[in-house]
């Protein structure tokens, strides 16, 4: 059984391999170049990285040594993960683990939204059951963190890089709650109300002509 003390770049590479197998199966396994591009995506990644081929290759070699990746020979060497058979992961569990590896701790609601490109959970009940399977695995692959002060939901984190302290996992600010965002939305609503009022006045003036 692989030890659960992966370096951050090993987590990124493994997350990308899990993700691409589910989201773009027609191009999986990945060439080293495709894997580098996946690691450096600006979408669905936190943090955004600038990984070189040499760094990605080193991470792949480390995962192979751990028994979590393998190479497929061919005209272009391809790279695949072996996490699913190693930990007996379902498609749903693979999608959740990939998302946690790629974007860090998230609430169940965030996970349901962010895993849609890999698997569309029909409801939170199925998602919670899959999270429970990851938490109850031997060794545990995920943990539910203590709810942060003021937060509505507790977040879930992966354990592939070792134990996670709740205070060490930063809380991301929702875009709708970002500074200035609420004021901007309120201003837009007020503007729309003014436009609607003007349209109503114009319509009443038009109707009065008949």
C-alpha atoms as a printed R data frame, in Angstrom:
    type eleno elety resid chain resno       x      y       z
1   ATOM     1    CA   UNK     A     1   0.000  0.000   0.000
2   ATOM     2    CA   UNK     A     2   1.509  3.400  -1.007
3   ATOM     3    CA   UNK     A     3   2.459  5.731   1.832
4   ATOM     4    CA   UNK     A     4   0.339  8.891   2.101
5   ATOM     5    CA   UNK     A     5   2.969 11.602   2.203
6   ATOM     6    CA   UNK     A     6   2.904 12.974  -1.335
7   ATOM     7    CA   UNK     A     7   4.700 16.202  -2.220
8   ATOM     8    CA   UNK     A     8   2.505 19.058  -3.522
9   ATOM     9    CA   UNK     A     9   3.540 18.483  -7.149
10  ATOM    10    CA   UNK     A    10   2.885 14.751  -6.837
11  ATOM    11    CA   UNK     A    11  -0.628 15.644  -5.651
12  ATOM    12    CA   UNK     A    12  -1.109 17.947  -8.655
13  ATOM    13    CA   UNK     A    13   0.094 15.295 -11.120
14  ATOM    14    CA   UNK     A    14  -2.043 12.553  -9.579
15  ATOM    15    CA   UNK     A    15  -5.063 14.870  -9.497
16  ATOM    16    CA   UNK     A    16  -4.592 15.713 -13.180
17  ATOM    17    CA   UNK     A    17  -4.352 12.058 -14.165
18  ATOM    18    CA   UNK     A    18  -7.519 11.210 -12.216
19  ATOM    19    CA   UNK     A    19  -9.315 14.220 -13.696
20  ATOM    20    CA   UNK     A    20  -8.357 13.670 -17.337
21  ATOM    21    CA   UNK     A    21  -9.280  9.991 -17.231
22  ATOM    22    CA   UNK     A    22 -12.832 11.048 -16.374
23  ATOM    23    CA   UNK     A    23 -13.210 14.370 -18.197
24  ATOM    24    CA   UNK     A    24 -11.315 13.606 -21.444
25  ATOM    25    CA   UNK     A    25 -11.027  9.800 -21.691
26  ATOM    26    CA   UNK     A    26 -10.298  9.979 -25.439
27  ATOM    27    CA   UNK     A    27  -6.852 11.519 -24.770
28  ATOM    28    CA   UNK     A    28  -6.005  9.475 -21.676
29  ATOM    29    CA   UNK     A    29  -3.354  8.254 -20.716
30  ATOM    30    CA   UNK     A    30  -1.454 11.524 -21.052
31  ATOM    31    CA   UNK     A    31   1.812 12.345 -22.755
32  ATOM    32    CA   UNK     A    32   4.285 14.270 -20.627
33  ATOM    33    CA   UNK     A    33   3.497 17.439 -22.586
34  ATOM    34    CA   UNK     A    34  -0.248 16.996 -22.033
35  ATOM    35    CA   UNK     A    35   0.372 16.345 -18.348
36  ATOM    36    CA   UNK     A    36   2.396 19.556 -18.011
37  ATOM    37    CA   UNK     A    37  -0.429 21.498 -19.685
38  ATOM    38    CA   UNK     A    38  -2.927 19.902 -17.312
39  ATOM    39    CA   UNK     A    39  -0.798 20.814 -14.293
40  ATOM    40    CA   UNK     A    40  -0.555 24.427 -15.474
41  ATOM    41    CA   UNK     A    41  -4.224 24.988 -16.307
42  ATOM    42    CA   UNK     A    42  -5.571 28.302 -15.067
43  ATOM    43    CA   UNK     A    43  -9.066 26.860 -14.591
44  ATOM    44    CA   UNK     A    44 -10.070 24.285 -11.955
45  ATOM    45    CA   UNK     A    45  -6.720 24.658 -10.186
46  ATOM    46    CA   UNK     A    46  -5.693 26.205  -6.875
47  ATOM    47    CA   UNK     A    47  -3.043 27.392  -6.817
48  ATOM    48    CA   UNK     A    48  -2.211 27.980 -10.487
49  ATOM    49    CA   UNK     A    49   1.292 26.650 -11.160
50  ATOM    50    CA   UNK     A    50   4.034 26.944 -13.791
51  ATOM    51    CA   UNK     A    51   5.404 23.401 -13.861
52  ATOM    52    CA   UNK     A    52   8.279 22.471 -16.172
53  ATOM    53    CA   UNK     A    53   8.615 19.145 -18.001
54  ATOM    54    CA   UNK     A    54  11.551 18.197 -15.767
55  ATOM    55    CA   UNK     A    55   9.505 18.885 -12.618
56  ATOM    56    CA   UNK     A    56   6.520 16.939 -13.940
57  ATOM    57    CA   UNK     A    57   8.775 14.007 -14.899
58  ATOM    58    CA   UNK     A    58  10.291 13.974 -11.407
59  ATOM    59    CA   UNK     A    59   6.816 13.889  -9.866
60  ATOM    60    CA   UNK     A    60   5.778 11.072 -12.220
61  ATOM    61    CA   UNK     A    61   8.884  9.088 -11.251
62  ATOM    62    CA   UNK     A    62   8.038  9.580  -7.565
63  ATOM    63    CA   UNK     A    63   4.460  8.388  -8.126
64  ATOM    64    CA   UNK     A    64   5.709  5.341 -10.026
65  ATOM    65    CA   UNK     A    65   8.041  4.546  -7.116
66  ATOM    66    CA   UNK     A    66   5.042  4.768  -4.786
67  ATOM    67    CA   UNK     A    67   2.987  2.458  -6.998
68  ATOM    68    CA   UNK     A    68   0.513  5.201  -7.936
69  ATOM    69    CA   UNK     A    69   1.434  5.701 -11.605
70  ATOM    70    CA   UNK     A    70   2.753  3.764 -14.585
71  ATOM    71    CA   UNK     A    71   3.932  4.445 -18.133
72  ATOM    72    CA   UNK     A    72   2.461  3.018 -21.319
73  ATOM    73    CA   UNK     A    73   4.983  2.427 -24.118
74  ATOM    74    CA   UNK     A    74   4.301  3.589 -27.670
75  ATOM    75    CA   UNK     A    75   5.390  6.121 -30.256
76  ATOM    76    CA   UNK     A    76   4.880  8.688 -27.492
77  ATOM    77    CA   UNK     A    77   5.275  7.497 -23.919
78  ATOM    78    CA   UNK     A    78   1.997  7.895 -22.004
79  ATOM    79    CA   UNK     A    79   1.418  8.230 -18.280
80  ATOM    80    CA   UNK     A    80  -1.487  6.741 -16.307
81  ATOM    81    CA   UNK     A    81  -2.362  6.602 -12.630
82  ATOM    82    CA   UNK     A    82  -2.979  3.382 -10.708
83  ATOM    83    CA   UNK     A    83  -4.875  4.995  -7.833
84  ATOM    84    CA   UNK     A    84  -8.238  3.441  -8.721
85  ATOM    85    CA   UNK     A    85  -7.131 -0.192  -8.542
86  ATOM    86    CA   UNK     A    86  -4.750  0.538  -5.643
87  ATOM    87    CA   UNK     A    87  -7.497  1.988  -3.448
88  ATOM    88    CA   UNK     A    88 -10.485  0.363  -5.210
89  ATOM    89    CA   UNK     A    89 -11.971  3.746  -6.083
90  ATOM    90    CA   UNK     A    90 -15.315  4.114  -7.813
91  ATOM    91    CA   UNK     A    91 -15.786  6.716 -10.553
92  ATOM    92    CA   UNK     A    92 -17.488  8.990  -8.035
93  ATOM    93    CA   UNK     A    93 -14.732  8.607  -5.456
94  ATOM    94    CA   UNK     A    94 -12.086  9.202  -8.115
95  ATOM    95    CA   UNK     A    95 -13.790 12.437  -9.145
96  ATOM    96    CA   UNK     A    96 -13.938 13.674  -5.551
97  ATOM    97    CA   UNK     A    97 -10.326 12.769  -4.847
98  ATOM    98    CA   UNK     A    98  -9.197 14.477  -8.061
99  ATOM    99    CA   UNK     A    99 -11.053 17.659  -7.139
100 ATOM   100    CA   UNK     A   100  -9.594 17.719  -3.629
101 ATOM   101    CA   UNK     A   101  -6.093 17.189  -5.037
102 ATOM   102    CA   UNK     A   102  -6.508 19.954  -7.619
103 ATOM   103    CA   UNK     A   103  -8.252 22.651  -5.566
104 ATOM   104    CA   UNK     A   104  -7.771 21.784  -1.918
105 ATOM   105    CA   UNK     A   105 -10.350 21.635   0.891
106 ATOM   106    CA   UNK     A   106 -13.947 22.260  -0.193
107 ATOM   107    CA   UNK     A   107 -17.456 21.961   1.173
108 ATOM   108    CA   UNK     A   108 -19.732 19.180  -0.138
109 ATOM   109    CA   UNK     A   109 -21.700 21.803  -2.063
110 ATOM   110    CA   UNK     A   110 -18.547 23.106  -3.736
111 ATOM   111    CA   UNK     A   111 -17.462 19.573  -4.554
112 ATOM   112    CA   UNK     A   112 -20.800 18.772  -6.182
113 ATOM   113    CA   UNK     A   113 -20.464 21.836  -8.424
114 ATOM   114    CA   UNK     A   114 -16.782 21.399  -9.223
115 ATOM   115    CA   UNK     A   115 -16.873 17.673 -10.050
116 ATOM   116    CA   UNK     A   116 -19.501 18.040 -12.787
117 ATOM   117    CA   UNK     A   117 -16.889 17.860 -15.540
118 ATOM   118    CA   UNK     A   118 -15.930 14.411 -14.224
119 ATOM   119    CA   UNK     A   119 -19.138 13.070 -12.664
120 ATOM   120    CA   UNK     A   120 -22.485 14.751 -12.091
121 ATOM   121    CA   UNK     A   121 -23.703 13.848  -8.613
122 ATOM   122    CA   UNK     A   122 -27.532 13.771  -8.714
123 ATOM   123    CA   UNK     A   123 -27.759 14.862  -5.081
124 ATOM   124    CA   UNK     A   124 -25.707 15.526  -1.989
125 ATOM   125    CA   UNK     A   125 -26.733 12.203  -0.453
126 ATOM   126    CA   UNK     A   126 -24.724 10.245  -3.033
127 ATOM   127    CA   UNK     A   127 -21.814 12.649  -2.689
128 ATOM   128    CA   UNK     A   128 -21.787 12.326   1.096
129 ATOM   129    CA   UNK     A   129 -21.843  8.522   0.810
130 ATOM   130    CA   UNK     A   130 -18.786  8.652  -1.452
131 ATOM   131    CA   UNK     A   131 -17.009 11.051   0.890
132 ATOM   132    CA   UNK     A   132 -17.726  8.638   3.741
133 ATOM   133    CA   UNK     A   133 -16.130  5.834   1.702
134 ATOM   134    CA   UNK     A   134 -12.984  7.936   1.219
135 ATOM   135    CA   UNK     A   135 -12.883  8.764   4.931
136 ATOM   136    CA   UNK     A   136 -13.434  5.131   5.968
137 ATOM   137    CA   UNK     A   137 -10.842  3.722   3.550
138 ATOM   138    CA   UNK     A   138  -7.755  2.008   4.920
139 ATOM   139    CA   UNK     A   139  -5.757  4.163   5.111
140 ATOM   140    CA   UNK     A   140  -8.221  7.109   5.159
141 ATOM   141    CA   UNK     A   141  -7.988  9.204   1.996
142 ATOM   142    CA   UNK     A   142 -10.050 12.201   3.160
143 ATOM   143    CA   UNK     A   143 -11.100 13.961   6.345
144 ATOM   144    CA   UNK     A   144 -13.831 16.409   7.299
145 ATOM   145    CA   UNK     A   145 -12.285 19.492   8.857
146 ATOM   146    CA   UNK     A   146 -13.689 21.344  11.839
147 ATOM   147    CA   UNK     A   147 -16.088 24.051  10.684
148 ATOM   148    CA   UNK     A   148 -14.337 27.407  10.592
149 ATOM   149    CA   UNK     A   149 -15.809 30.273  12.662
150 ATOM   150    CA   UNK     A   150 -18.583 31.933  10.671
151 ATOM   151    CA   UNK     A   151 -18.645 29.216   8.011
152 ATOM   152    CA   UNK     A   152 -21.945 27.546   7.151
153 ATOM   153    CA   UNK     A   153 -20.423 24.186   6.199
154 ATOM   154    CA   UNK     A   154 -17.402 22.138   7.184
155 ATOM   155    CA   UNK     A   155 -14.906 21.464   4.408
156 ATOM   156    CA   UNK     A   156 -13.365 18.176   3.345
157 ATOM   157    CA   UNK     A   157  -9.645 17.705   2.594
158 ATOM   158    CA   UNK     A   158  -7.608 14.850   1.118
159 ATOM   159    CA   UNK     A   159  -5.007 13.080   3.240
160 ATOM   160    CA   UNK     A   160  -2.579 12.055   0.505
161 ATOM   161    CA   UNK     A   161  -0.038 14.646   1.646
162 ATOM   162    CA   UNK     A   162  -0.332 13.647   5.289
163 ATOM   163    CA   UNK     A   163  -2.532 14.941   8.133
164 ATOM   164    CA   UNK     A   164  -4.301 18.258   7.575
165 ATOM   165    CA   UNK     A   165  -4.758 20.846  10.297
166 ATOM   166    CA   UNK     A   166  -7.969 22.836   9.944
167 ATOM   167    CA   UNK     A   167  -6.166 26.096  10.612
168 ATOM   168    CA   UNK     A   168  -3.600 25.264   7.904
169 ATOM   169    CA   UNK     A   169  -6.251 25.032   5.199
170 ATOM   170    CA   UNK     A   170  -7.189 28.551   4.046
171 ATOM   171    CA   UNK     A   171 -10.853 29.369   3.571
172 ATOM   172    CA   UNK     A   172 -11.500 30.623   0.054
173 ATOM   173    CA   UNK     A   173 -13.794 33.603  -0.248
174 ATOM   174    CA   UNK     A   174 -16.814 33.052  -2.423
175 ATOM   175    CA   UNK     A   175 -16.863 35.469  -5.379
176 ATOM   176    CA   UNK     A   176 -20.298 36.675  -4.292
177 ATOM   177    CA   UNK     A   177 -18.892 37.629  -0.909
178 ATOM   178    CA   UNK     A   178 -15.665 39.206  -2.105
179 ATOM   179    CA   UNK     A   179 -15.016 42.780  -0.970
180 ATOM   180    CA   UNK     A   180 -16.941 45.214  -3.139
181 ATOM   181    CA   UNK     A   181 -18.852 42.489  -4.941
182 ATOM   182    CA   UNK     A   182 -22.043 42.920  -2.908
183 ATOM   183    CA   UNK     A   183 -21.992 46.667  -3.436
184 ATOM   184    CA   UNK     A   184 -21.489 46.134  -7.168
185 ATOM   185    CA   UNK     A   185 -24.478 43.797  -7.359
186 ATOM   186    CA   UNK     A   186 -26.638 46.217  -5.394
187 ATOM   187    CA   UNK     A   187 -25.700 49.019  -7.781
188 ATOM   188    CA   UNK     A   188 -26.572 46.843 -10.774
189 ATOM   189    CA   UNK     A   189 -29.953 45.958  -9.271
190 ATOM   190    CA   UNK     A   190 -30.682 49.621  -8.587
191 ATOM   191    CA   UNK     A   191 -29.789 50.497 -12.179
192 ATOM   192    CA   UNK     A   192 -32.066 47.768 -13.519
193 ATOM   193    CA   UNK     A   193 -34.922 49.015 -11.336
194 ATOM   194    CA   UNK     A   194 -34.473 52.527 -12.725
195 ATOM   195    CA   UNK     A   195 -34.533 51.196 -16.281
196 ATOM   196    CA   UNK     A   196 -37.660 49.184 -15.536
197 ATOM   197    CA   UNK     A   197 -39.353 52.250 -14.054
198 ATOM   198    CA   UNK     A   198 -38.491 54.305 -17.128
199 ATOM   199    CA   UNK     A   199 -39.863 51.600 -19.427
200 ATOM   200    CA   UNK     A   200 -43.103 51.491 -17.465
201 ATOM   201    CA   UNK     A   201 -43.493 55.260 -17.719
202 ATOM   202    CA   UNK     A   202 -42.833 55.152 -21.451
203 ATOM   203    CA   UNK     A   203 -45.386 52.369 -21.888
204 ATOM   204    CA   UNK     A   204 -48.031 54.232 -19.894
205 ATOM   205    CA   UNK     A   205 -47.404 57.369 -21.989
206 ATOM   206    CA   UNK     A   206 -47.710 55.304 -25.181
207 ATOM   207    CA   UNK     A   207 -50.931 53.631 -24.027
208 ATOM   208    CA   UNK     A   208 -52.463 57.015 -23.081
209 ATOM   209    CA   UNK     A   209 -52.329 58.028 -26.769
210 ATOM   210    CA   UNK     A   210 -55.071 55.515 -27.640
